[in-house]
PDB file of C-alpha atoms and ligand atoms in Angstrom:
ATOM      1  CA  MET A1024     -14.421  -7.928   0.956  1.00 39.00           C
ATOM      2  CA  LEU A1025     -11.642  -9.593   2.976  1.00 44.00           C
ATOM      3  CA  GLN A1026     -10.164 -12.599   1.302  1.00 42.00           C
ATOM      4  CA  PRO A1027      -7.185 -14.763   2.195  1.00 40.00           C
ATOM      5  CA  MET A1028      -4.532 -14.040  -0.387  1.00 47.00           C
ATOM      6  CA  SER A1029      -1.275 -15.540  -1.449  1.00 53.00           C
ATOM      7  CA  ARG A1030       1.223 -12.767  -0.794  1.00 66.00           C
ATOM      8  CA  THR A1031       3.714 -13.977  -3.354  1.00 78.00           C
ATOM      9  CA  LEU A1032       3.818 -15.917  -6.589  1.00 86.00           C
ATOM     10  CA  LEU A1033       7.416 -16.981  -6.039  1.00 89.00           C
ATOM     11  CA  PRO A1034       8.570 -20.507  -5.140  1.00 91.00           C
ATOM     12  CA  GLU A1035       9.035 -20.752  -1.361  1.00 91.00           C
ATOM     13  CA  THR A1036      12.868 -20.904  -1.498  1.00 94.00           C
ATOM     14  CA  VAL A1037      13.057 -17.771  -3.675  1.00 93.00           C
ATOM     15  CA  GLU A1038      10.499 -15.996  -1.502  1.00 92.00           C
ATOM     16  CA  ARG A1039      12.523 -16.808   1.617  1.00 93.00           C
ATOM     17  CA  TYR A1040      15.744 -15.573  -0.074  1.00 95.00           C
ATOM     18  CA  VAL A1041      14.174 -12.313  -1.186  1.00 94.00           C
ATOM     19  CA  THR A1042      12.342 -11.513   2.069  1.00 93.00           C
ATOM     20  CA  ARG A1043      14.746 -12.886   4.683  1.00 92.00           C
ATOM     21  CA  GLU A1044      18.241 -12.672   3.183  1.00 94.00           C
ATOM     22  CA  ILE A1045      17.987  -9.643   0.935  1.00 95.00           C
ATOM     23  CA  ALA A1046      15.365  -7.379   2.482  1.00 95.00           C
ATOM     24  CA  HIS A1047      16.592  -6.182   5.874  1.00 92.00           C
ATOM     25  CA  GLU A1048      13.898  -5.565   8.461  1.00 96.00           C
ATOM     26  CA  THR A1049      14.459  -3.444  11.527  1.00 97.00           C
ATOM     27  CA  ASP A1050      13.856  -4.934  14.942  1.00 98.00           C
ATOM     28  CA  VAL A1051      10.527  -3.086  15.197  1.00 98.00           C
ATOM     29  CA  GLN A1052       9.408  -4.355  11.768  1.00 98.00           C
ATOM     30  CA  ARG A1053      10.351  -7.944  12.746  1.00 97.00           C
ATOM     31  CA  ARG A1054       8.365  -7.722  15.984  1.00 98.00           C
ATOM     32  CA  LEU A1055       5.332  -6.205  14.219  1.00 98.00           C
ATOM     33  CA  ARG A1056       5.472  -9.033  11.644  1.00 97.00           C
ATOM     34  CA  ALA A1057       5.631 -11.609  14.453  1.00 97.00           C
ATOM     35  CA  GLU A1058       2.691 -10.143  16.357  1.00 98.00           C
ATOM     36  CA  THR A1059       0.617  -9.831  13.164  1.00 98.00           C
ATOM     37  CA  ALA A1060       1.387 -13.450  12.211  1.00 96.00           C
ATOM     38  CA  GLY A1061      -0.665 -14.577  15.207  1.00 96.00           C
ATOM     39  CA  MET A1062      -3.744 -12.578  14.102  1.00 96.00           C
ATOM     40  CA  PRO A1063      -6.569 -13.471  11.763  1.00 93.00           C
ATOM     41  CA  HIS A1064      -5.990 -12.033   8.291  1.00 95.00           C
ATOM     42  CA  ALA A1065      -2.223 -11.939   8.834  1.00 96.00           C
ATOM     43  CA  GLY A1066      -1.780 -12.580   5.091  1.00 94.00           C
ATOM     44  CA  MET A1067      -2.934  -9.052   4.396  1.00 96.00           C
ATOM     45  CA  GLN A1068       0.411  -7.675   5.622  1.00 97.00           C
ATOM     46  CA  ILE A1069       2.914  -6.736   2.899  1.00 97.00           C
ATOM     47  CA  GLY A1070       6.200  -8.627   2.694  1.00 96.00           C
ATOM     48  CA  ALA A1071       9.604  -7.363   3.793  1.00 97.00           C
ATOM     49  CA  ASP A1072      10.591  -6.940   0.160  1.00 96.00           C
ATOM     50  CA  GLN A1073       7.565  -4.704  -0.464  1.00 97.00           C
ATOM     51  CA  GLY A1074       8.393  -2.674   2.606  1.00 98.00           C
ATOM     52  CA  ALA A1075      11.879  -2.154   1.221  1.00 98.00           C
ATOM     53  CA  LEU A1076      10.368  -1.142  -2.162  1.00 98.00           C
ATOM     54  CA  LEU A1077       8.090   1.433  -0.535  1.00 98.00           C
ATOM     55  CA  ALA A1078      10.970   2.914   1.465  1.00 98.00           C
ATOM     56  CA  LEU A1079      13.062   3.092  -1.701  1.00 98.00           C
ATOM     57  CA  LEU A1080      10.232   4.874  -3.563  1.00 98.00           C
ATOM     58  CA  VAL A1081       9.981   7.459  -0.788  1.00 98.00           C
ATOM     59  CA  ARG A1082      13.652   8.181  -1.202  1.00 98.00           C
ATOM     60  CA  LEU A1083      13.638   8.052  -5.043  1.00 98.00           C
ATOM     61  CA  VAL A1084      10.958  10.757  -5.287  1.00 98.00           C
ATOM     62  CA  SER A1085      12.281  12.626  -2.202  1.00 98.00           C
ATOM     63  CA  ALA A1086       8.790  12.340  -0.717  1.00 98.00           C
ATOM     64  CA  ARG A1087       7.718  14.599   2.126  1.00 98.00           C
ATOM     65  CA  ARG A1088       3.983  13.929   1.934  1.00 98.00           C
ATOM     66  CA  ALA A1089       2.432  10.518   1.351  1.00 98.00           C
ATOM     67  CA  ILE A1090      -0.963   8.820   1.543  1.00 98.00           C
ATOM     68  CA  GLU A1091      -1.699   5.202   2.385  1.00 98.00           C
ATOM     69  CA  ILE A1092      -5.068   3.584   1.784  1.00 98.00           C
ATOM     70  CA  GLY A1093      -5.261   0.370   3.838  1.00 98.00           C
ATOM     71  CA  THR A1094      -3.151   0.332   6.964  1.00 98.00           C
ATOM     72  CA  PHE A1095      -4.059  -2.879   8.892  1.00 98.00           C
ATOM     73  CA  THR A1096      -1.448  -3.349  11.645  1.00 98.00           C
ATOM     74  CA  GLY A1097       0.823  -0.711  10.209  1.00 98.00           C
ATOM     75  CA  TYR A1098       3.743  -2.442   8.476  1.00 98.00           C
ATOM     76  CA  SER A1099       3.654  -0.538   5.176  1.00 98.00           C
ATOM     77  CA  ALA A1100       3.054   2.746   7.007  1.00 98.00           C
ATOM     78  CA  LEU A1101       6.037   1.999   9.242  1.00 98.00           C
ATOM     79  CA  ALA A1102       8.212   1.418   6.146  1.00 98.00           C
ATOM     80  CA  VAL A1103       7.049   4.639   4.475  1.00 98.00           C
ATOM     81  CA  ALA A1104       7.129   6.843   7.573  1.00 98.00           C
ATOM     82  CA  SER A1105      10.590   5.637   8.553  1.00 98.00           C
ATOM     83  CA  ALA A1106      11.945   6.693   5.154  1.00 98.00           C
ATOM     84  CA  LEU A1107      10.298  10.132   5.241  1.00 98.00           C
ATOM     85  CA  PRO A1108      12.268  13.130   6.564  1.00 98.00           C
ATOM     86  CA  ALA A1109      11.578  14.005  10.223  1.00 97.00           C
ATOM     87  CA  ASP A1110       9.097  16.721   9.186  1.00 98.00           C
ATOM     88  CA  GLY A1111       7.416  14.463   6.583  1.00 98.00           C
ATOM     89  CA  LYS A1112       3.752  13.483   6.763  1.00 98.00           C
ATOM     90  CA  LEU A1113       1.932  10.243   6.021  1.00 98.00           C
ATOM     91  CA  ILE A1114      -1.841  10.171   5.996  1.00 98.00           C
ATOM     92  CA  CYS A1115      -3.178   6.670   6.674  1.00 98.00           C
ATOM     93  CA  CYS A1116      -6.710   5.644   5.773  1.00 98.00           C
ATOM     94  CA  ASP A1117      -8.370   2.662   7.429  1.00 98.00           C
ATOM     95  CA  VAL A1118     -11.699   1.699   9.007  1.00 98.00           C
ATOM     96  CA  SER A1119     -10.461  -0.637  11.741  1.00 98.00           C
ATOM     97  CA  ASP A1120      -9.712   0.779  15.193  1.00 98.00           C
ATOM     98  CA  GLU A1121      -8.742  -2.710  16.357  1.00 97.00           C
ATOM     99  CA  TRP A1122      -6.066  -3.353  13.730  1.00 98.00           C
ATOM    100  CA  THR A1123      -4.702   0.172  13.670  1.00 98.00           C
ATOM    101  CA  SER A1124      -4.304   0.213  17.461  1.00 98.00           C
ATOM    102  CA  VAL A1125      -1.629  -2.416  16.940  1.00 98.00           C
ATOM    103  CA  ALA A1126      -0.081  -0.109  14.296  1.00 98.00           C
ATOM    104  CA  ARG A1127      -0.004   2.863  16.647  1.00 98.00           C
ATOM    105  CA  ARG A1128       2.016   0.921  19.232  1.00 98.00           C
ATOM    106  CA  TYR A1129       4.755   0.063  16.744  1.00 98.00           C
ATOM    107  CA  TRP A1130       4.818   3.543  15.169  1.00 98.00           C
ATOM    108  CA  ASN A1131       5.423   4.882  18.666  1.00 98.00           C
ATOM    109  CA  GLU A1132       8.175   2.371  19.309  1.00 98.00           C
ATOM    110  CA  ALA A1133       9.878   3.304  16.051  1.00 98.00           C
ATOM    111  CA  GLY A1134       9.627   7.020  16.863  1.00 98.00           C
ATOM    112  CA  VAL A1135       7.662   7.825  13.709  1.00 98.00           C
ATOM    113  CA  ALA A1136       4.151   8.308  15.157  1.00 98.00           C
ATOM    114  CA  GLU A1137       4.372  12.081  14.829  1.00 98.00           C
ATOM    115  CA  ARG A1138       4.805  11.755  11.084  1.00 98.00           C
ATOM    116  CA  ILE A1139       1.592   9.711  10.754  1.00 98.00           C
ATOM    117  CA  GLU A1140      -1.965  10.990  10.742  1.00 98.00           C
ATOM    118  CA  LEU A1141      -4.457   8.094  10.906  1.00 98.00           C
ATOM    119  CA  ARG A1142      -7.931   8.758   9.611  1.00 98.00           C
ATOM    120  CA  LEU A1143     -10.495   6.147  10.594  1.00 98.00           C
ATOM    121  CA  ALA A1144     -13.226   6.468   7.939  1.00 98.00           C
ATOM    122  CA  PRO A1145     -14.009   4.940   4.564  1.00 98.00           C
ATOM    123  CA  ALA A1146     -11.062   5.971   2.389  1.00 98.00           C
ATOM    124  CA  THR A1147     -13.291   7.502  -0.318  1.00 98.00           C
ATOM    125  CA  GLU A1148     -14.440  10.041   2.363  1.00 98.00           C
ATOM    126  CA  THR A1149     -10.941  10.842   3.533  1.00 98.00           C
ATOM    127  CA  LEU A1150      -9.647  11.282   0.007  1.00 98.00           C
ATOM    128  CA  ALA A1151     -12.597  13.543  -0.890  1.00 98.00           C
ATOM    129  CA  ASP A1152     -11.945  15.591   2.239  1.00 98.00           C
ATOM    130  CA  LEU A1153      -8.252  15.994   1.375  1.00 98.00           C
ATOM    131  CA  LEU A1154      -9.212  17.231  -2.079  1.00 98.00           C
ATOM    132  CA  LYS A1155     -11.892  19.570  -0.726  1.00 98.00           C
ATOM    133  CA  ARG A1156      -9.340  21.115   1.646  1.00 98.00           C
ATOM    134  CA  GLY A1157      -6.932  21.951  -1.170  1.00 98.00           C
ATOM    135  CA  GLY A1158      -4.779  18.826  -1.037  1.00 98.00           C
ATOM    136  CA  GLY A1159      -4.664  18.426  -4.822  1.00 98.00           C
ATOM    137  CA  GLU A1160      -1.147  17.908  -6.246  1.00 98.00           C
ATOM    138  CA  THR A1161       0.364  18.292  -2.753  1.00 98.00           C
ATOM    139  CA  PHE A1162       1.393  14.651  -2.231  1.00 98.00           C
ATOM    140  CA  ASP A1163       4.528  12.957  -3.542  1.00 98.00           C
ATOM    141  CA  MET A1164       3.428   9.377  -3.174  1.00 98.00           C
ATOM    142  CA  ALA A1165       0.404   7.141  -2.593  1.00 99.00           C
ATOM    143  CA  PHE A1166       0.100   3.451  -1.643  1.00 99.00           C
ATOM    144  CA  ILE A1167      -3.188   1.723  -2.301  1.00 98.00           C
ATOM    145  CA  ASP A1168      -3.793  -1.543  -0.401  1.00 98.00           C
ATOM    146  CA  ALA A1169      -7.438  -1.720   0.719  1.00 98.00           C
ATOM    147  CA  ASP A1170     -10.768  -3.053  -0.604  1.00 97.00           C
ATOM    148  CA  LYS A1171     -10.238  -4.055  -4.225  1.00 96.00           C
ATOM    149  CA  SER A1172     -13.571  -3.051  -5.666  1.00 95.00           C
ATOM    150  CA  ASN A1173     -12.770   0.603  -4.806  1.00 98.00           C
ATOM    151  CA  TYR A1174      -9.248   0.585  -6.268  1.00 98.00           C
ATOM    152  CA  ASP A1175     -10.267   2.497  -9.407  1.00 98.00           C
ATOM    153  CA  ALA A1176     -11.879   5.253  -7.295  1.00 98.00           C
ATOM    154  CA  TYR A1177      -8.750   5.350  -5.049  1.00 98.00           C
ATOM    155  CA  TYR A1178      -6.485   5.553  -8.106  1.00 98.00           C
ATOM    156  CA  GLU A1179      -8.495   8.448  -9.589  1.00 98.00           C
ATOM    157  CA  SER A1180      -8.414  10.384  -6.295  1.00 98.00           C
ATOM    158  CA  CYS A1181      -4.722   9.720  -5.812  1.00 98.00           C
ATOM    159  CA  LEU A1182      -3.999  10.944  -9.346  1.00 98.00           C
ATOM    160  CA  LYS A1183      -5.539  14.259  -8.287  1.00 98.00           C
ATOM    161  CA  LEU A1184      -3.739  14.389  -4.929  1.00 98.00           C
ATOM    162  CA  VAL A1185      -0.264  13.418  -6.207  1.00 98.00           C
ATOM    163  CA  ARG A1186       1.957  16.034  -7.905  1.00 98.00           C
ATOM    164  CA  ARG A1187       3.523  15.597 -11.328  1.00 98.00           C
ATOM    165  CA  GLY A1188       6.442  13.197 -11.013  1.00 98.00           C
ATOM    166  CA  GLY A1189       4.905  11.639  -7.888  1.00 98.00           C
ATOM    167  CA  VAL A1190       4.169   7.922  -7.724  1.00 98.00           C
ATOM    168  CA  ILE A1191       1.192   5.732  -6.977  1.00 98.00           C
ATOM    169  CA  ALA A1192       1.797   2.124  -5.953  1.00 98.00           C
ATOM    170  CA  LEU A1193      -1.102  -0.356  -5.942  1.00 98.00           C
ATOM    171  CA  ASP A1194      -0.723  -3.707  -4.140  1.00 98.00           C
ATOM    172  CA  ASN A1195      -2.226  -7.115  -5.087  1.00 98.00           C
ATOM    173  CA  MET A1196      -2.524  -6.270  -8.784  1.00 98.00           C
ATOM    174  CA  LEU A1197      -1.746  -9.895  -9.736  1.00 97.00           C
ATOM    175  CA  TRP A1198      -4.347 -11.151  -7.238  1.00 97.00           C
ATOM    176  CA  SER A1199      -2.623 -14.553  -6.834  1.00 95.00           C
ATOM    177  CA  GLY A1200      -2.407 -14.740 -10.642  1.00 96.00           C
ATOM    178  CA  LYS A1201      -6.213 -14.731 -11.103  1.00 97.00           C
ATOM    179  CA  VAL A1202      -6.162 -11.562 -13.253  1.00 98.00           C
ATOM    180  CA  ALA A1203      -4.173 -13.511 -15.835  1.00 97.00           C
ATOM    181  CA  ASP A1204      -6.802 -16.279 -16.137  1.00 97.00           C
ATOM    182  CA  PRO A1205      -9.573 -15.103 -18.472  1.00 95.00           C
ATOM    183  CA  ASP A1206     -11.879 -17.772 -17.041  1.00 97.00           C
ATOM    184  CA  VAL A1207     -11.864 -16.283 -13.529  1.00 97.00           C
ATOM    185  CA  HIS A1208     -14.659 -13.795 -12.923  1.00 97.00           C
ATOM    186  CA  ASP A1209     -15.556 -12.406  -9.523  1.00 97.00           C
ATOM    187  CA  GLU A1210     -15.983  -8.831  -8.364  1.00 97.00           C
ATOM    188  CA  ASP A1211     -12.440  -8.315  -7.102  1.00 97.00           C
ATOM    189  CA  THR A1212     -10.646 -10.129  -9.973  1.00 98.00           C
ATOM    190  CA  ASP A1213     -12.679  -8.310 -12.605  1.00 98.00           C
ATOM    191  CA  ALA A1214     -12.020  -4.924 -10.902  1.00 98.00           C
ATOM    192  CA  LEU A1215      -8.251  -5.467 -10.682  1.00 98.00           C
ATOM    193  CA  ARG A1216      -7.993  -6.907 -14.200  1.00 98.00           C
ATOM    194  CA  ALA A1217      -9.841  -3.884 -15.627  1.00 98.00           C
ATOM    195  CA  LEU A1218      -7.682  -1.473 -13.599  1.00 98.00           C
ATOM    196  CA  ASN A1219      -4.408  -3.096 -14.804  1.00 98.00           C
ATOM    197  CA  ALA A1220      -5.634  -2.643 -18.392  1.00 98.00           C
ATOM    198  CA  LYS A1221      -6.723   0.945 -17.746  1.00 98.00           C
ATOM    199  CA  ILE A1222      -3.457   1.998 -16.061  1.00 98.00           C
ATOM    200  CA  SER A1223      -1.276   0.357 -18.699  1.00 98.00           C
ATOM    201  CA  ASP A1224      -3.093   2.456 -21.359  1.00 98.00           C
ATOM    202  CA  ASP A1225      -3.386   5.588 -19.222  1.00 98.00           C
ATOM    203  CA  ARG A1226      -1.640   8.510 -20.865  1.00 98.00           C
ATOM    204  CA  ARG A1227      -1.660  10.435 -17.570  1.00 98.00           C
ATOM    205  CA  VAL A1228       1.022   8.115 -16.133  1.00 98.00           C
ATOM    206  CA  ASP A1229       4.096   6.019 -16.925  1.00 98.00           C
ATOM    207  CA  ALA A1230       3.483   2.616 -15.408  1.00 98.00           C
ATOM    208  CA  CYS A1231       4.883  -0.848 -14.828  1.00 98.00           C
ATOM    209  CA  LEU A1232       3.353  -3.885 -13.199  1.00 98.00           C
ATOM    210  CA  LEU A1233       6.060  -5.291 -10.913  1.00 97.00           C
ATOM    211  CA  THR A1234       5.933  -8.956 -10.008  1.00 95.00           C
ATOM    212  CA  VAL A1235       7.046  -8.239  -6.450  1.00 95.00           C
ATOM    213  CA  GLY A1236       4.800  -9.826  -3.791  1.00 94.00           C
ATOM    214  CA  ASP A1237       1.280 -10.265  -5.156  1.00 96.00           C
ATOM    215  CA  GLY A1238       1.995  -7.690  -7.869  1.00 97.00           C
ATOM    216  CA  VAL A1239       2.653  -3.990  -7.380  1.00 98.00           C
ATOM    217  CA  MET A1240       1.485  -1.616 -10.141  1.00 98.00           C
ATOM    218  CA  LEU A1241       3.710   1.422 -10.114  1.00 98.00           C
ATOM    219  CA  ALA A1242       2.453   4.546 -11.802  1.00 98.00           C
ATOM    220  CA  ARG A1243       4.335   7.849 -12.116  1.00 98.00           C
ATOM    221  CA  LYS A1244       2.151  10.886 -12.817  1.00 98.00           C
ATOM    222  CA  ARG A1245       3.207  12.736 -15.958  1.00 98.00           C
TER     223      ARG A1245
HETATM  224  C1  LIG B1142      -4.510  -5.563   2.909  1.00 85.08           C
HETATM  225  S1  LIG B1142      -4.847  -4.703   4.396  1.00 85.08           S
HETATM  226  C2  LIG B1142      -3.578  -3.450   4.430  1.00 85.08           C
HETATM  227  C3  LIG B1142      -2.217  -4.052   4.778  1.00 85.08           C
HETATM  228  C4  LIG B1142      -1.205  -2.999   5.136  1.00 85.08           C
HETATM  229  N1  LIG B1142      -0.880  -2.148   4.016  1.00 85.08           N
HETATM  230  C5  LIG B1142       0.072  -3.657   5.706  1.00 85.08           C
HETATM  231  O1  LIG B1142       1.153  -3.397   5.203  1.00 85.08           O
HETATM  232  O2  LIG B1142      -0.038  -4.423   6.637  1.00 85.08           O
HETATM  233  C6  LIG B1142      -6.300  -3.801   3.942  1.00 85.08           C
HETATM  234  C7  LIG B1142      -6.804  -2.787   4.974  1.00 85.08           C
HETATM  235  O3  LIG B1142      -7.780  -1.978   4.299  1.00 85.08           O
HETATM  236  C8  LIG B1142      -8.746  -1.590   5.245  1.00 85.08           C
HETATM  237  N2  LIG B1142      -9.975  -1.237   4.551  1.00 85.08           N
HETATM  238  C9  LIG B1142     -10.902  -2.026   3.946  1.00 85.08           C
HETATM  239  N3  LIG B1142     -11.855  -1.315   3.391  1.00 85.08           N
HETATM  240  C10 LIG B1142     -11.578  -0.002   3.605  1.00 85.08           C
HETATM  241  C11 LIG B1142     -12.191   1.229   3.253  1.00 85.08           C
HETATM  242  N4  LIG B1142     -13.339   1.246   2.570  1.00 85.08           N
HETATM  243  N5  LIG B1142     -11.594   2.362   3.638  1.00 85.08           N
HETATM  244  C12 LIG B1142     -10.424   2.376   4.322  1.00 85.08           C
HETATM  245  N6  LIG B1142      -9.798   1.240   4.652  1.00 85.08           N
HETATM  246  C13 LIG B1142     -10.351   0.047   4.321  1.00 85.08           C
HETATM  247  C14 LIG B1142      -8.926  -2.822   6.124  1.00 85.08           C
HETATM  248  O4  LIG B1142      -9.435  -2.435   7.404  1.00 85.08           O
HETATM  249  C15 LIG B1142      -7.483  -3.343   6.201  1.00 85.08           C
HETATM  250  O5  LIG B1142      -6.833  -2.915   7.358  1.00 85.08           O
END
């Protein structure tokens, strides 16, 4: 379900400092953010600081193959693909032709379109297809940022697809702070709260819930 979300829990001045003074966007990233800002659901786009984090992760694990679940207008994919080597590959999962057609324009402008394979289908289907075709343990990194009630299924599939030492990043794991309030119960909040608890006890990974943006759970496969 699409819900408006607060993208950050930081005070506005700190948020502005982190995203505008410290995180450096490219010209293409800035223009994509500006175009997306005029669209409905613009708040779904990740922040500049999160884009910088994703690019850093790509480089930290020397990623060549990555998966993204939830592409929207393409900002996070642009950050990941730009950090991949020229022969790297990013598989993007989304269901919206309308939103991802914006993404394609900016990927072309940035010269990274050839590194990106967009699959328009429910992500559970795309992930199952990748596994069926022998994709297990062939990816270095995964970024999960789509429908929250399916996050656990996405996490389990990504754990199979990512190699040992690879990383899985999950966005919105603080869900505007609602996961921390035991009195809040709705489908998405309950799903994310349960998944935070599961990952923090999961012996298959080393994990840390980062308070960047709306909360990024970072899990490294053991
Ligand atoms: C929060 S947005 C992604 C934002 C994006 N990562 C960015 O940086 O701008 C969530 C996206 O997930 C997609 N989505 C929702 N349900 C999906 C599903 N079942 N399978 C694949 N994509 C889905 C939506 O179409 C939407 O584009």
